[in-house]
Tab-separated table of N, CA and C in Angstrom:
chain	number	residue	atom	x	y	z
A	30	MET	N	-25.367	-8.909	-2.350
A	30	MET	CA	-24.090	-8.201	-2.367
A	30	MET	C	-23.137	-8.824	-3.276
A	31	ASN	N	-21.782	-8.233	-3.435
A	31	ASN	CA	-20.978	-8.703	-4.728
A	31	ASN	C	-19.887	-9.149	-4.047
A	32	ILE	N	-19.068	-9.730	-4.713
A	32	ILE	CA	-17.825	-10.558	-4.016
A	32	ILE	C	-16.839	-10.129	-5.469
A	33	MET	N	-15.637	-9.737	-5.287
A	33	MET	CA	-14.473	-9.923	-6.006
A	33	MET	C	-13.438	-10.356	-5.584
A	34	ILE	N	-13.191	-11.473	-6.871
A	34	ILE	CA	-11.808	-12.364	-6.308
A	34	ILE	C	-10.762	-12.029	-6.969
A	35	ASP	N	-9.636	-11.876	-6.642
A	35	ASP	CA	-8.454	-11.608	-7.575
A	35	ASP	C	-7.280	-12.684	-7.481
A	36	VAL	N	-7.056	-13.634	-8.468
A	36	VAL	CA	-6.317	-14.933	-8.235
A	36	VAL	C	-5.131	-14.548	-9.121
A	37	LYS	N	-4.170	-14.971	-8.247
A	37	LYS	CA	-2.451	-14.763	-8.998
A	37	LYS	C	-2.167	-16.310	-8.797
A	38	ASP	N	-1.910	-17.347	-9.773
A	38	ASP	CA	-1.666	-18.400	-9.487
A	38	ASP	C	-0.055	-18.570	-10.466
A	39	ILE	N	1.085	-18.622	-10.007
A	39	ILE	CA	2.063	-18.645	-10.361
A	39	ILE	C	3.231	-19.854	-9.733
A	40	ASP	N	3.259	-21.140	-10.388
A	40	ASP	CA	4.497	-21.741	-10.026
A	40	ASP	C	3.745	-22.563	-8.775
A	41	SER	N	2.528	-22.848	-8.658
A	41	SER	CA	2.010	-23.526	-7.389
A	41	SER	C	1.980	-22.403	-6.040
A	42	LYS	N	2.064	-21.227	-6.346
A	42	LYS	CA	1.866	-20.420	-5.484
A	42	LYS	C	0.641	-19.485	-5.827
A	43	ALA	N	-0.491	-19.508	-5.118
A	43	ALA	CA	-1.960	-18.974	-5.453
A	43	ALA	C	-1.986	-18.108	-4.498
A	44	THR	N	-2.011	-16.792	-4.718
A	44	THR	CA	-2.561	-15.806	-3.877
A	44	THR	C	-3.715	-15.264	-4.461
A	45	VAL	N	-4.769	-14.720	-3.090
A	45	VAL	CA	-6.125	-14.400	-3.709
A	45	VAL	C	-6.200	-13.432	-2.853
A	46	LYS	N	-7.099	-12.526	-3.325
A	46	LYS	CA	-7.623	-11.230	-2.562
A	46	LYS	C	-9.162	-11.312	-2.583
A	47	VAL	N	-9.728	-11.446	-1.747
A	47	VAL	CA	-11.128	-11.290	-1.732
A	47	VAL	C	-11.574	-10.022	-1.188
A	48	LYS	N	-12.797	-9.419	-2.016
A	48	LYS	CA	-13.304	-7.910	-1.391
A	48	LYS	C	-14.585	-8.396	-1.361
A	49	GLY	N	-15.270	-7.947	-0.338
A	49	GLY	CA	-16.957	-7.874	-0.319
A	49	GLY	C	-17.624	-8.620	0.886
A	50	GLU	N	-18.659	-9.328	0.602
A	50	GLU	CA	-19.314	-10.095	1.532
A	50	GLU	C	-19.118	-11.484	0.984
A	51	ILE	N	-18.759	-12.376	2.250
A	51	ILE	CA	-18.892	-13.782	1.629
A	51	ILE	C	-20.022	-14.644	2.450
A	52	ASP	N	-21.209	-14.988	1.792
A	52	ASP	CA	-22.548	-15.306	2.401
A	52	ASP	C	-22.972	-16.406	1.538
A	53	ALA	N	-24.418	-16.826	1.734
A	53	ALA	CA	-24.734	-17.833	0.934
A	53	ALA	C	-25.079	-17.576	-0.552
A	54	TYR	N	-25.120	-16.342	-0.718
A	54	TYR	CA	-25.216	-15.600	-2.326
A	54	TYR	C	-23.872	-16.027	-3.006
A	55	THR	N	-22.983	-15.427	-2.313
A	55	THR	CA	-21.471	-15.238	-2.964
A	55	THR	C	-20.387	-16.313	-2.635
A	56	ALA	N	-21.014	-17.324	-1.709
A	56	ALA	CA	-19.958	-18.271	-1.374
A	56	ALA	C	-19.650	-19.302	-2.524
A	57	PRO	N	-21.050	-19.695	-3.427
A	57	PRO	CA	-20.442	-20.421	-4.581
A	57	PRO	C	-19.583	-20.066	-5.532
A	58	LYS	N	-19.875	-18.857	-6.102
A	58	LYS	CA	-18.359	-18.056	-6.937
A	58	LYS	C	-17.126	-18.240	-6.181
A	59	LEU	N	-17.111	-17.975	-4.674
A	59	LEU	CA	-15.710	-18.137	-4.103
A	59	LEU	C	-15.401	-19.710	-4.232
A	60	ARG	N	-16.232	-20.866	-3.838
A	60	ARG	CA	-16.075	-22.125	-4.142
A	60	ARG	C	-15.555	-22.609	-5.396
A	61	GLU	N	-16.272	-22.001	-6.446
A	61	GLU	CA	-16.126	-22.333	-8.057
A	61	GLU	C	-14.664	-21.737	-8.294
A	62	THR	N	-14.145	-20.615	-8.137
A	62	THR	CA	-13.104	-20.033	-8.392
A	62	THR	C	-11.674	-20.759	-7.584
A	63	LEU	N	-11.725	-20.929	-6.428
A	63	LEU	CA	-10.864	-21.324	-5.616
A	63	LEU	C	-10.485	-23.017	-5.651
A	64	PHE	N	-11.764	-23.712	-5.603
A	64	PHE	CA	-11.355	-25.163	-5.667
A	64	PHE	C	-10.528	-25.806	-6.595
A	65	PRO	N	-10.612	-25.433	-7.858
A	65	PRO	CA	-9.681	-26.099	-8.731
A	65	PRO	C	-8.160	-25.539	-8.347
A	66	LEU	N	-8.105	-24.687	-7.893
A	66	LEU	CA	-6.612	-24.401	-7.410
A	66	LEU	C	-6.318	-25.050	-6.079
A	67	SER	N	-7.372	-25.219	-5.360
A	67	SER	CA	-6.846	-26.291	-4.254
A	67	SER	C	-6.257	-27.728	-4.593
A	68	GLU	N	-6.824	-28.282	-5.590
A	68	GLU	CA	-6.609	-29.501	-6.131
A	68	GLU	C	-5.229	-29.587	-6.737
A	69	GLN	N	-4.322	-28.345	-6.986
A	69	GLN	CA	-3.056	-28.537	-7.422
A	69	GLN	C	-2.154	-29.422	-6.308
A	70	GLN	N	-1.518	-30.019	-6.798
A	70	GLN	CA	-0.249	-31.123	-5.958
A	70	GLN	C	0.513	-29.801	-5.435
A	71	ASN	N	0.950	-30.015	-4.105
A	71	ASN	CA	1.762	-29.083	-3.458
A	71	ASN	C	1.379	-27.318	-3.645
A	72	VAL	N	0.178	-26.950	-3.747
A	72	VAL	CA	-0.128	-25.533	-3.946
A	72	VAL	C	0.344	-24.933	-2.179
A	73	HIS	N	0.892	-23.667	-2.485
A	73	HIS	CA	0.724	-22.794	-1.520
A	73	HIS	C	-0.086	-21.505	-1.633
A	74	MET	N	-1.259	-21.889	-1.038
A	74	MET	CA	-2.479	-20.668	-1.152
A	74	MET	C	-2.758	-19.759	0.083
A	75	VAL	N	-2.568	-18.675	-0.376
A	75	VAL	CA	-2.703	-17.799	0.634
A	75	VAL	C	-3.816	-16.651	0.182
A	76	VAL	N	-5.007	-16.686	1.091
A	76	VAL	CA	-6.224	-15.655	0.900
A	76	VAL	C	-6.068	-14.690	1.869
A	77	ASP	N	-6.322	-13.378	1.313
A	77	ASP	CA	-6.374	-12.164	1.918
A	77	ASP	C	-7.786	-11.785	1.722
A	78	LEU	N	-8.082	-11.778	3.206
A	78	LEU	CA	-9.479	-11.521	3.782
A	78	LEU	C	-9.374	-9.924	4.347
A	79	SER	N	-8.806	-8.910	3.962
A	79	SER	CA	-8.396	-7.768	4.409
A	79	SER	C	-9.966	-6.855	3.878
A	80	GLU	N	-10.238	-7.178	2.831
A	80	GLU	CA	-11.398	-6.150	2.344
A	80	GLU	C	-12.711	-7.002	2.482
A	81	VAL	N	-12.636	-8.311	3.173
A	81	VAL	CA	-14.075	-8.775	3.384
A	81	VAL	C	-14.685	-8.160	4.551
A	82	SER	N	-15.806	-7.502	4.383
A	82	SER	CA	-16.691	-6.934	5.468
A	82	SER	C	-17.514	-7.626	6.292
A	83	TYR	N	-18.044	-9.126	5.344
A	83	TYR	CA	-19.011	-9.803	6.445
A	83	TYR	C	-18.607	-11.386	5.753
A	84	MET	N	-19.180	-12.223	6.593
A	84	MET	CA	-18.666	-13.491	6.360
A	84	MET	C	-19.658	-14.362	7.581
A	85	ASP	N	-20.698	-15.080	6.660
A	85	ASP	CA	-21.320	-15.994	7.608
A	85	ASP	C	-20.800	-17.632	7.440
A	86	SER	N	-21.679	-18.475	8.082
A	86	SER	CA	-21.044	-19.801	8.155
A	86	SER	C	-20.963	-20.409	6.431
A	87	THR	N	-21.777	-20.072	5.764
A	87	THR	CA	-21.485	-20.563	4.353
A	87	THR	C	-20.156	-20.311	4.139
A	88	GLY	N	-19.609	-19.327	4.242
A	88	GLY	CA	-18.212	-18.907	4.058
A	88	GLY	C	-16.942	-19.690	5.015
A	89	LEU	N	-17.207	-19.724	5.977
A	89	LEU	CA	-16.600	-20.874	6.755
A	89	LEU	C	-16.565	-22.125	6.048
A	90	GLY	N	-17.572	-22.622	5.701
A	90	GLY	CA	-17.545	-23.648	5.075
A	90	GLY	C	-16.731	-23.878	3.852
A	91	VAL	N	-16.701	-22.917	3.216
A	91	VAL	CA	-15.710	-22.909	1.827
A	91	VAL	C	-14.314	-22.879	2.426
A	92	PHE	N	-14.123	-22.273	3.295
A	92	PHE	CA	-12.613	-22.140	3.633
A	92	PHE	C	-12.334	-23.693	4.354
A	93	VAL	N	-13.226	-24.194	4.872
A	93	VAL	CA	-12.778	-25.483	5.562
A	93	VAL	C	-12.912	-26.367	4.406
A	94	GLY	N	-13.625	-26.523	3.526
A	94	GLY	CA	-13.418	-27.248	2.445
A	94	GLY	C	-12.178	-26.924	1.482
A	95	LEU	N	-11.684	-25.845	1.237
A	95	LEU	CA	-10.299	-25.530	0.686
A	95	LEU	C	-9.222	-26.043	1.380
A	96	PHE	N	-9.362	-25.700	3.014
A	96	PHE	CA	-8.307	-26.375	3.601
A	96	PHE	C	-8.088	-27.782	3.709
A	97	LYS	N	-8.953	-28.573	3.872
A	97	LYS	CA	-8.835	-29.927	3.394
A	97	LYS	C	-8.116	-30.154	2.008
A	98	SER	N	-9.119	-29.527	1.079
A	98	SER	CA	-8.378	-29.886	-0.185
A	98	SER	C	-6.900	-29.814	-0.497
A	99	VAL	N	-6.648	-28.646	-0.031
A	99	VAL	CA	-5.043	-28.177	-0.214
A	99	VAL	C	-4.450	-29.344	0.434
A	100	ARG	N	-4.570	-29.356	1.864
A	100	ARG	CA	-3.837	-30.323	2.601
A	100	ARG	C	-4.008	-31.773	2.244
A	101	SER	N	-5.248	-32.071	1.453
A	101	SER	CA	-4.810	-33.727	0.930
A	101	SER	C	-3.765	-33.586	-0.490
A	102	HIS	N	-3.684	-32.424	-0.801
A	102	HIS	CA	-2.767	-32.561	-2.090
A	102	HIS	C	-1.254	-32.126	-1.479
A	103	ASP	N	-1.212	-32.180	-0.152
A	103	ASP	CA	0.727	-31.865	0.301
A	103	ASP	C	0.725	-30.575	0.194
A	104	GLY	N	-0.247	-29.321	0.320
A	104	GLY	CA	0.049	-28.052	0.048
A	104	GLY	C	-0.401	-27.620	1.451
A	105	GLU	N	0.049	-26.090	1.166
A	105	GLU	CA	-0.111	-25.334	2.581
A	105	GLU	C	-1.368	-24.459	2.271
A	106	PHE	N	-2.082	-23.929	3.049
A	106	PHE	CA	-3.269	-23.102	3.343
A	106	PHE	C	-3.053	-21.968	4.503
A	107	ARG	N	-3.404	-20.733	3.886
A	107	ARG	CA	-3.131	-19.733	4.993
A	107	ARG	C	-4.013	-18.683	4.853
A	108	LEU	N	-4.849	-18.019	5.665
A	108	LEU	CA	-5.571	-16.932	5.931
A	108	LEU	C	-5.034	-15.829	6.194
A	109	VAL	N	-5.057	-14.628	5.794
A	109	VAL	CA	-4.427	-13.482	5.979
A	109	VAL	C	-5.377	-12.223	6.046
A	110	GLY	N	-4.791	-11.148	6.879
A	110	GLY	CA	-5.646	-10.020	6.812
A	110	GLY	C	-7.000	-10.251	7.488
A	111	LEU	N	-7.148	-10.988	8.559
A	111	LEU	CA	-8.588	-10.934	9.079
A	111	LEU	C	-8.934	-9.556	9.937
A	112	SER	N	-10.081	-9.262	9.931
A	112	SER	CA	-10.515	-8.205	10.582
A	112	SER	C	-11.074	-8.688	12.407
A	113	GLU	N	-10.871	-8.088	12.983
A	113	GLU	CA	-11.195	-8.524	14.473
A	113	GLU	C	-12.575	-9.302	14.392
A	114	ARG	N	-13.380	-9.054	13.663
A	114	ARG	CA	-14.707	-9.285	13.701
A	114	ARG	C	-14.419	-11.077	12.854
A	115	LEU	N	-14.041	-10.911	11.894
A	115	LEU	CA	-13.580	-12.238	11.132
A	115	LEU	C	-12.679	-13.299	12.231
A	116	ARG	N	-11.611	-12.582	12.794
A	116	ARG	CA	-10.609	-13.213	13.431
A	116	ARG	C	-11.743	-14.086	14.839
A	117	ARG	N	-12.488	-13.162	15.352
A	117	ARG	CA	-13.475	-13.856	16.390
A	117	ARG	C	-14.206	-15.112	15.759
A	118	LEU	N	-14.871	-15.146	14.602
A	118	LEU	CA	-15.496	-15.991	14.084
A	118	LEU	C	-14.819	-17.221	13.909
A	119	PHE	N	-13.741	-17.189	13.548
A	119	PHE	CA	-12.771	-18.409	13.280
A	119	PHE	C	-12.193	-18.790	15.055
A	120	ASP	N	-12.253	-18.013	15.806
A	120	ASP	CA	-11.793	-18.383	17.107
A	120	ASP	C	-13.036	-19.066	18.023
A	121	ILE	N	-14.302	-18.406	17.767
A	121	ILE	CA	-15.353	-19.210	18.153
A	121	ILE	C	-15.641	-20.454	17.768
A	122	THR	N	-15.585	-20.764	16.249
A	122	THR	CA	-15.823	-21.935	16.027
A	122	THR	C	-14.647	-23.202	16.230
A	123	GLY	N	-13.349	-22.723	16.593
A	123	GLY	CA	-12.457	-23.330	16.718
A	123	GLY	C	-11.632	-23.620	15.548
A	124	LEU	N	-12.004	-23.133	14.427
A	124	LEU	CA	-10.977	-23.105	13.150
A	124	LEU	C	-9.974	-22.390	13.360
A	125	ALA	N	-9.532	-21.377	14.442
A	125	ALA	CA	-8.112	-21.088	14.273
A	125	ALA	C	-7.239	-21.742	14.705
A	126	ASP	N	-7.752	-22.871	15.577
A	126	ASP	CA	-6.717	-23.977	15.809
A	126	ASP	C	-6.299	-24.716	14.873
A	127	ILE	N	-6.909	-24.801	13.914
A	127	ILE	CA	-6.532	-25.952	12.673
A	127	ILE	C	-6.059	-25.135	11.593
A	128	ILE	N	-6.785	-23.880	11.147
A	128	ILE	CA	-6.009	-23.044	9.824
A	128	ILE	C	-5.286	-22.219	10.411
A	129	ASP	N	-4.272	-22.088	9.603
A	129	ASP	CA	-3.207	-20.965	9.812
A	129	ASP	C	-3.727	-19.679	9.360
A	130	ILE	N	-4.108	-19.017	10.658
A	130	ILE	CA	-4.524	-17.682	10.368
A	130	ILE	C	-3.460	-16.625	10.920
A	131	ASN	N	-3.476	-15.394	10.245
A	131	ASN	CA	-2.661	-14.192	10.525
A	131	ASN	C	-3.707	-12.954	10.405
A	132	SER	N	-3.989	-12.016	11.385
A	132	SER	CA	-4.652	-11.039	11.474
A	132	SER	C	-4.140	-9.900	10.651
A	133	ASN	N	-2.916	-10.100	10.482
A	133	ASN	CA	-2.300	-8.870	9.607
A	133	ASN	C	-2.336	-9.498	8.206
A	134	ALA	N	-1.869	-8.559	7.368
A	134	ALA	CA	-2.142	-8.901	5.912
A	134	ALA	C	-0.588	-9.384	5.351
A	135	GLU	N	0.166	-9.622	6.371
A	135	GLU	CA	1.640	-10.213	6.233
A	135	GLU	C	1.562	-11.318	5.218
A	136	GLY	N	2.014	-11.563	4.371
A	136	GLY	CA	2.313	-12.523	3.530
A	136	GLY	C	1.155	-12.662	2.569
A	137	GLY	N	0.192	-11.640	2.534
A	137	GLY	CA	-0.859	-11.688	1.627
A	137	GLY	C	-0.738	-10.934	0.450
A	138	VAL	N	-1.680	-10.668	-0.431
A	138	VAL	CA	-1.641	-10.082	-1.656
A	138	VAL	C	-1.437	-8.566	-1.317
A	139	LYS	N	-0.715	-8.108	-2.065
A	139	LYS	CA	-0.453	-6.524	-1.727
A	139	LYS	C	-1.276	-5.538	-2.676
C-alpha cells in the first residue's frame, strides 16, 4: 500500500497531512520525512490522520519517536483527525494519555 505525506513547514509550524496506510512498509517513509522536522527547536507539529485508513504498531512507534523528538527540542506535537479505529488504538496502548490527540480535524491541515 502507498502513503502520501504533504508537509507545510513555515516559521517552525509544521502541518502534515497523511493519506493511506501506515504499516511496516510505509512507516520508514513517514519517519524519513518527518524526523528532520521534529528536530527543529520549538517546532509546533500537527499531523492530520483523517485520511489514514489503517495503522499498525510500526506506525505507533513512528509517532512515539516523533513525540519524544519534538518534546526534547521544546516543541509541541499534536495528532488530529483520528478515526474511531485509530483513536481506539491510541487509547488501548495508553498513548492517548501522553500524546495530544484530537479526533476532529480541528487545527489540522485543510
